Amino acid sequence: MKDEKKGGDILFDIRHLTHTFETEEGKKFDALSDVSATIRKGSFTAIIGTNGSGKSTLARHLNALLIPTDGEIYVEGMKTSDFSHIWDIRQKVGMVFQNPDNQLVAAIVEEDVAFGPENLGIPSEEIKKRVDVALEKVGMTAYRTHSPAMLSGGQKQRIAIAGILAMHPDCIVLDEPTAMLDPHGRKEVMDTVHELNEKEGITIVLITHFMEEAVTADHVMVIDKGHLRMEGTAREVFSQADKLTALGLDVPVAADLAHGLRKKGFHIPEDCLTDEELGESLCPYASKM
């Protein structure tokens, strides 16, 4: 399949996706309502929204942890609601969750990374090779014989990512993977994720409430009350500060400051997103002082 707009292969084809939950009181509500979008192979997509917007529900649909109430999701042409494809889809699409402690199952790091391939029935020699490569890719080879319990939050999350990598997925979906980490841990994880995308060509779908993480993606989706409200490149989305604010979202500090300066008459480009770009735009004003 080809995404004619972007010119690349489509990994996820989301067609009129609706997901309905039922409360304990028996009331029904749509966590997602008529969402349609595509995500390309090799892309880095960030999905943002306020708490309860439906972004994590969407994430769980991408590897068939949830099945649509209405509509369909196709993963490389395989329909997630077709149970004969579930195993193949979950091998293609790995999930990393918010709390790494919920994904670490072994007492030793290398045993934890080997857990997934072992469940796939991979031969022992191949598992050893996969563990070696996965740990190297996340920069955790030196910790292979350590206990996960002795690692920092960022290191634990990198081990969780290594465990997914060892299963050779085409895509990794990360659901708020840095929410429980300090700034150093967040940087560790995001550096690792970007490297996997840029050097290994692994498709990344990042669910996040940190706008400084979302701004580094090449494709951004904004979910609000179960609806896809905005979509485009990071520049296209974050240049619309008023719309994002109306949806209860922040914008990157540089973009917010640029927006405020434009209102005061400064000639700052609409798509100014980073500190560097803002500084460059302000240089002409500094030279006049």
GROMACS .gro file of C-alpha atoms in nm:
model
  289
    1MET     CA    1   0.000   0.000   0.000
    2LYS     CA    2   0.119   0.352  -0.072
    3ASP     CA    3   0.039   0.676   0.103
    4GLU     CA    4  -0.008   0.899  -0.200
    5LYS     CA    5   0.019   1.218   0.004
    6LYS     CA    6   0.350   1.124   0.163
    7GLY     CA    7   0.478   0.885  -0.105
    8GLY     CA    8   0.574   0.601   0.133
    9ASP     CA    9   0.439   0.261   0.231
   10ILE     CA   10   0.151   0.261   0.477
   11LEU     CA   11   0.194   0.053   0.792
   12PHE     CA   12  -0.129   0.150   0.971
   13ASP     CA   13  -0.448   0.227   0.781
   14ILE     CA   14  -0.709   0.347   1.034
   15ARG     CA   15  -1.058   0.363   0.887
   16HIS     CA   16  -1.348   0.523   1.077
   17LEU     CA   17  -1.231   0.370   1.406
   18THR     CA   18  -1.476   0.386   1.695
   19HIS     CA   19  -1.421   0.224   2.034
   20THR     CA   20  -1.701   0.213   2.288
   21PHE     CA   21  -1.648   0.133   2.655
   22GLU     CA   22  -1.914   0.051   2.915
   23THR     CA   23  -1.889   0.185   3.271
   24GLU     CA   24  -1.964  -0.018   3.583
   25GLU     CA   25  -2.301   0.158   3.589
   26GLY     CA   26  -2.376   0.025   3.243
   27LYS     CA   27  -2.339   0.358   3.065
   28LYS     CA   28  -2.163   0.354   2.727
   29PHE     CA   29  -1.923   0.616   2.595
   30ASP     CA   30  -1.702   0.644   2.290
   31ALA     CA   31  -1.333   0.664   2.381
   32LEU     CA   32  -1.267   0.700   2.008
   33SER     CA   33  -1.516   0.821   1.751
   34ASP     CA   34  -1.481   0.786   1.370
   35VAL     CA   35  -1.102   0.827   1.361
   36SER     CA   36  -0.939   0.789   1.018
   37ALA     CA   37  -0.566   0.828   0.951
   38THR     CA   38  -0.261   0.657   0.807
   39ILE     CA   39   0.086   0.607   0.953
   40ARG     CA   40   0.376   0.541   0.721
   41LYS     CA   41   0.651   0.282   0.757
   42GLY     CA   42   0.970   0.433   0.890
   43SER     CA   43   0.796   0.744   1.022
   44PHE     CA   44   0.806   0.893   1.370
   45THR     CA   45   0.451   0.977   1.474
   46ALA     CA   46   0.356   1.151   1.798
   47ILE     CA   47  -0.001   1.127   1.926
   48ILE     CA   48  -0.093   1.398   2.175
   49GLY     CA   49  -0.402   1.491   2.373
   50THR     CA   50  -0.518   1.571   2.724
   51ASN     CA   51  -0.580   1.299   2.984
   52GLY     CA   52  -0.881   1.092   2.882
   53SER     CA   53  -0.866   1.211   2.520
   54GLY     CA   54  -0.843   0.857   2.381
   55LYS     CA   55  -0.478   0.855   2.272
   56SER     CA   56  -0.384   0.549   2.480
   57THR     CA   57  -0.693   0.368   2.355
   58LEU     CA   58  -0.574   0.436   2.001
   59ALA     CA   59  -0.228   0.303   2.087
   60ARG     CA   60  -0.374  -0.026   2.206
   61HIS     CA   61  -0.558  -0.068   1.878
   62LEU     CA   62  -0.236  -0.055   1.679
   63ASN     CA   63  -0.126  -0.403   1.785
   64ALA     CA   64  -0.473  -0.545   1.843
   65LEU     CA   65  -0.474  -0.527   2.223
   66LEU     CA   66  -0.816  -0.372   2.158
   67ILE     CA   67  -1.053  -0.452   1.872
   68PRO     CA   68  -1.268  -0.179   1.710
   69THR     CA   69  -1.630  -0.147   1.812
   70ASP     CA   70  -1.684  -0.003   1.466
   71GLY     CA   71  -1.454   0.069   1.173
   72GLU     CA   72  -1.127  -0.111   1.102
   73ILE     CA   73  -0.750  -0.090   1.142
   74TYR     CA   74  -0.525  -0.258   0.887
   75VAL     CA   75  -0.162  -0.337   0.971
   76GLU     CA   76   0.018  -0.394   0.642
   77GLY     CA   77  -0.314  -0.503   0.498
   78MET     CA   78  -0.400  -0.734   0.792
   79LYS     CA   79  -0.724  -0.647   0.968
   80THR     CA   80  -0.684  -0.637   1.346
   81SER     CA   81  -1.036  -0.771   1.397
   82ASP     CA   82  -0.942  -1.087   1.203
   83PHE     CA   83  -0.819  -1.314   1.482
   84SER     CA   84  -0.617  -1.525   1.237
   85HIS     CA   85  -0.381  -1.225   1.201
   86ILE     CA   86  -0.340  -1.137   1.571
   87TRP     CA   87  -0.011  -1.324   1.618
   88ASP     CA   88   0.145  -1.179   1.303
   89ILE     CA   89   0.036  -0.825   1.396
   90ARG     CA   90   0.180  -0.849   1.747
   91GLN     CA   91   0.511  -0.970   1.609
   92LYS     CA   92   0.523  -0.668   1.379
   93VAL     CA   93   0.412  -0.413   1.638
   94GLY     CA   94   0.573  -0.407   1.984
   95MET     CA   95   0.433  -0.211   2.279
   96VAL     CA   96   0.623  -0.026   2.551
   97PHE     CA   97   0.414   0.105   2.840
   98GLN     CA   98   0.445   0.387   3.091
   99ASN     CA   99   0.579   0.184   3.385
  100PRO     CA  100   0.877  -0.035   3.284
  101ASP     CA  101   0.841  -0.240   3.603
  102ASN     CA  102   0.522  -0.384   3.455
  103GLN     CA  103   0.718  -0.522   3.157
  104LEU     CA  104   1.031  -0.653   3.326
  105VAL     CA  105   0.980  -1.017   3.426
  106ALA     CA  106   1.324  -1.169   3.492
  107ALA     CA  107   1.587  -1.130   3.764
  108ILE     CA  108   1.870  -1.059   3.518
  109VAL     CA  109   1.869  -0.804   3.234
  110GLU     CA  110   1.977  -1.044   2.956
  111GLU     CA  111   1.716  -1.299   3.064
  112ASP     CA  112   1.450  -1.032   3.049
  113VAL     CA  113   1.547  -0.931   2.694
  114ALA     CA  114   1.543  -1.301   2.594
  115PHE     CA  115   1.192  -1.357   2.731
  116GLY     CA  116   1.003  -1.244   2.419
  117PRO     CA  117   1.207  -1.439   2.161
  118GLU     CA  118   1.184  -1.750   2.381
  119ASN     CA  119   0.805  -1.724   2.372
  120LEU     CA  120   0.826  -1.701   1.993
  121GLY     CA  121   1.010  -2.034   1.985
  122ILE     CA  122   1.333  -1.884   1.851
  123PRO     CA  123   1.635  -2.123   1.872
  124SER     CA  124   1.874  -2.060   2.162
  125GLU     CA  125   2.173  -1.951   1.949
  126GLU     CA  126   1.956  -1.701   1.760
  127ILE     CA  127   1.814  -1.568   2.089
  128LYS     CA  128   2.168  -1.504   2.218
  129LYS     CA  129   2.250  -1.306   1.903
  130ARG     CA  130   1.927  -1.106   1.929
  131VAL     CA  131   1.989  -1.023   2.295
  132ASP     CA  132   2.344  -0.906   2.217
  133VAL     CA  133   2.226  -0.684   1.931
  134ALA     CA  134   1.923  -0.544   2.120
  135LEU     CA  135   2.129  -0.448   2.425
  136GLU     CA  136   2.390  -0.283   2.203
  137LYS     CA  137   2.125  -0.081   2.019
  138VAL     CA  138   1.989   0.066   2.344
  139GLY     CA  139   2.333   0.118   2.495
  140MET     CA  140   2.283  -0.129   2.780
  141THR     CA  141   2.537  -0.406   2.703
  142ALA     CA  142   2.740  -0.327   3.016
  143TYR     CA  143   2.434  -0.399   3.232
  144ARG     CA  144   2.344  -0.739   3.086
  145THR     CA  145   2.414  -0.933   3.410
  146HIS     CA  146   2.261  -0.670   3.641
  147SER     CA  147   1.929  -0.700   3.817
  148PRO     CA  148   1.665  -0.471   3.662
  149ALA     CA  149   1.570  -0.369   4.014
  150MET     CA  150   1.909  -0.197   4.049
  151LEU     CA  151   1.867   0.019   3.738
  152SER     CA  152   1.736   0.374   3.705
  153GLY     CA  153   1.396   0.441   3.554
  154GLY     CA  154   1.546   0.544   3.221
  155GLN     CA  155   1.766   0.235   3.211
  156LYS     CA  156   1.470   0.010   3.291
  157GLN     CA  157   1.273   0.164   3.006
  158ARG     CA  158   1.564   0.104   2.767
  159ILE     CA  159   1.570  -0.261   2.876
  160ALA     CA  160   1.195  -0.283   2.806
  161ILE     CA  161   1.264  -0.142   2.459
  162ALA     CA  162   1.547  -0.396   2.410
  163GLY     CA  163   1.304  -0.676   2.495
  164ILE     CA  164   1.075  -0.557   2.217
  165LEU     CA  165   1.367  -0.513   1.974
  166ALA     CA  166   1.476  -0.873   2.029
  167MET     CA  167   1.147  -0.983   1.873
  168HIS     CA  168   1.238  -0.794   1.551
  169PRO     CA  169   0.929  -0.572   1.520
  170ASP     CA  170   0.866  -0.335   1.230
  171CYS     CA  171   0.717  -0.080   1.469
  172ILE     CA  172   0.736   0.015   1.835
  173VAL     CA  173   0.439   0.188   1.998
  174LEU     CA  174   0.537   0.370   2.317
  175ASP     CA  175   0.254   0.472   2.548
  176GLU     CA  176   0.379   0.763   2.763
  177PRO     CA  177   0.717   0.589   2.814
  178THR     CA  178   0.879   0.888   2.987
  179ALA     CA  179   0.590   0.996   3.209
  180MET     CA  180   0.745   0.844   3.523
  181LEU     CA  181   1.103   0.950   3.450
  182ASP     CA  182   1.317   1.247   3.552
  183PRO     CA  183   1.458   1.476   3.278
  184HIS     CA  184   1.777   1.269   3.245
  185GLY     CA  185   1.578   0.947   3.210
  186ARG     CA  186   1.347   1.108   2.955
  187LYS     CA  187   1.646   1.216   2.747
  188GLU     CA  188   1.797   0.865   2.763
  189VAL     CA  189   1.477   0.707   2.634
  190MET     CA  190   1.405   0.968   2.366
  191ASP     CA  191   1.764   0.953   2.235
  192THR     CA  192   1.730   0.575   2.209
  193VAL     CA  193   1.394   0.594   2.033
  194HIS     CA  194   1.514   0.850   1.778
  195GLU     CA  195   1.825   0.647   1.706
  196LEU     CA  196   1.616   0.335   1.639
  197ASN     CA  197   1.398   0.534   1.402
  198GLU     CA  198   1.678   0.712   1.219
  199LYS     CA  199   1.943   0.438   1.204
  200GLU     CA  200   1.734   0.121   1.205
  201GLY     CA  201   1.430   0.248   1.016
  202ILE     CA  202   1.192   0.123   1.287
  203THR     CA  203   0.853   0.294   1.277
  204ILE     CA  204   0.787   0.480   1.602
  205VAL     CA  205   0.448   0.578   1.740
  206LEU     CA  206   0.488   0.785   2.056
  207ILE     CA  207   0.200   0.868   2.288
  208THR     CA  208   0.312   1.163   2.498
  209HIS     CA  209   0.199   1.466   2.693
  210PHE     CA  210   0.543   1.627   2.669
  211MET     CA  211   0.522   1.874   2.382
  212GLU     CA  212   0.902   1.899   2.359
  213GLU     CA  213   0.899   1.527   2.269
  214ALA     CA  214   0.615   1.560   2.018
  215VAL     CA  215   0.783   1.849   1.839
  216THR     CA  216   1.068   1.616   1.735
  217ALA     CA  217   0.831   1.387   1.542
  218ASP     CA  218   0.776   1.412   1.169
  219HIS     CA  219   0.401   1.342   1.200
  220VAL     CA  220   0.172   1.464   1.479
  221MET     CA  221  -0.186   1.360   1.553
  222VAL     CA  222  -0.399   1.553   1.805
  223ILE     CA  223  -0.678   1.358   1.976
  224ASP     CA  224  -0.951   1.538   2.170
  225LYS     CA  225  -1.254   1.371   2.330
  226GLY     CA  226  -1.212   1.070   2.105
  227HIS     CA  227  -1.187   1.269   1.780
  228LEU     CA  228  -0.887   1.337   1.559
  229ARG     CA  229  -0.888   1.719   1.566
  230MET     CA  230  -0.555   1.804   1.399
  231GLU     CA  231  -0.291   1.620   1.198
  232GLY     CA  232   0.021   1.714   1.005
  233THR     CA  233   0.392   1.777   1.044
  234ALA     CA  234   0.516   1.912   1.376
  235ARG     CA  235   0.550   2.256   1.217
  236GLU     CA  236   0.198   2.248   1.075
  237VAL     CA  237   0.045   2.145   1.407
  238PHE     CA  238   0.249   2.349   1.656
  239SER     CA  239   0.229   2.668   1.454
  240GLN     CA  240  -0.143   2.671   1.540
  241ALA     CA  241  -0.093   2.771   1.903
  242ASP     CA  242  -0.444   2.912   1.952
  243LYS     CA  243  -0.610   2.588   1.838
  244LEU     CA  244  -0.389   2.375   2.062
  245THR     CA  245  -0.454   2.602   2.361
  246ALA     CA  246  -0.830   2.579   2.297
  247LEU     CA  247  -0.794   2.201   2.316
  248GLY     CA  248  -0.624   2.231   2.656
  249LEU     CA  249  -0.275   2.154   2.525
  250ASP     CA  250   0.052   2.335   2.573
  251VAL     CA  251   0.288   2.426   2.292
  252PRO     CA  252   0.669   2.411   2.304
  253VAL     CA  253   0.810   2.707   2.498
  254ALA     CA  254   0.984   2.853   2.190
  255ALA     CA  255   0.666   2.826   1.981
  256ASP     CA  256   0.457   2.982   2.258
  257LEU     CA  257   0.701   3.272   2.298
  258ALA     CA  258   0.715   3.322   1.921
  259HIS     CA  259   0.336   3.331   1.911
  260GLY     CA  260   0.327   3.598   2.183
  261LEU     CA  261   0.595   3.806   2.011
  262ARG     CA  262   0.405   3.797   1.681
  263LYS     CA  263   0.102   3.939   1.862
  264LYS     CA  264   0.321   4.226   1.980
  265GLY     CA  265   0.430   4.304   1.623
  266PHE     CA  266   0.756   4.113   1.598
  267HIS     CA  267   0.816   3.948   1.262
  268ILE     CA  268   0.867   3.588   1.374
  269PRO     CA  269   0.797   3.301   1.127
  270GLU     CA  270   0.473   3.113   1.192
  271ASP     CA  271   0.657   2.780   1.197
  272CYS     CA  272   0.922   2.882   1.454
  273LEU     CA  273   0.942   2.588   1.699
  274THR     CA  274   1.287   2.557   1.852
  275ASP     CA  275   1.505   2.775   2.074
  276GLU     CA  276   1.760   2.798   1.793
  277GLU     CA  277   1.502   2.914   1.540
  278LEU     CA  278   1.361   3.169   1.781
  279GLY     CA  279   1.708   3.303   1.859
  280GLU     CA  280   1.784   3.337   1.489
  281SER     CA  281   1.458   3.523   1.430
  282LEU     CA  282   1.538   3.768   1.712
  283CYS     CA  283   1.894   3.840   1.597
  284PRO     CA  284   1.793   4.131   1.372
  285TYR     CA  285   1.620   4.298   1.669
  286ALA     CA  286   1.921   4.248   1.893
  287SER     CA  287   2.148   4.416   1.638
  288LYS     CA  288   1.931   4.731   1.653
  289MET     CA  289   1.957   4.766   2.031
   0.00000   0.00000   0.00000
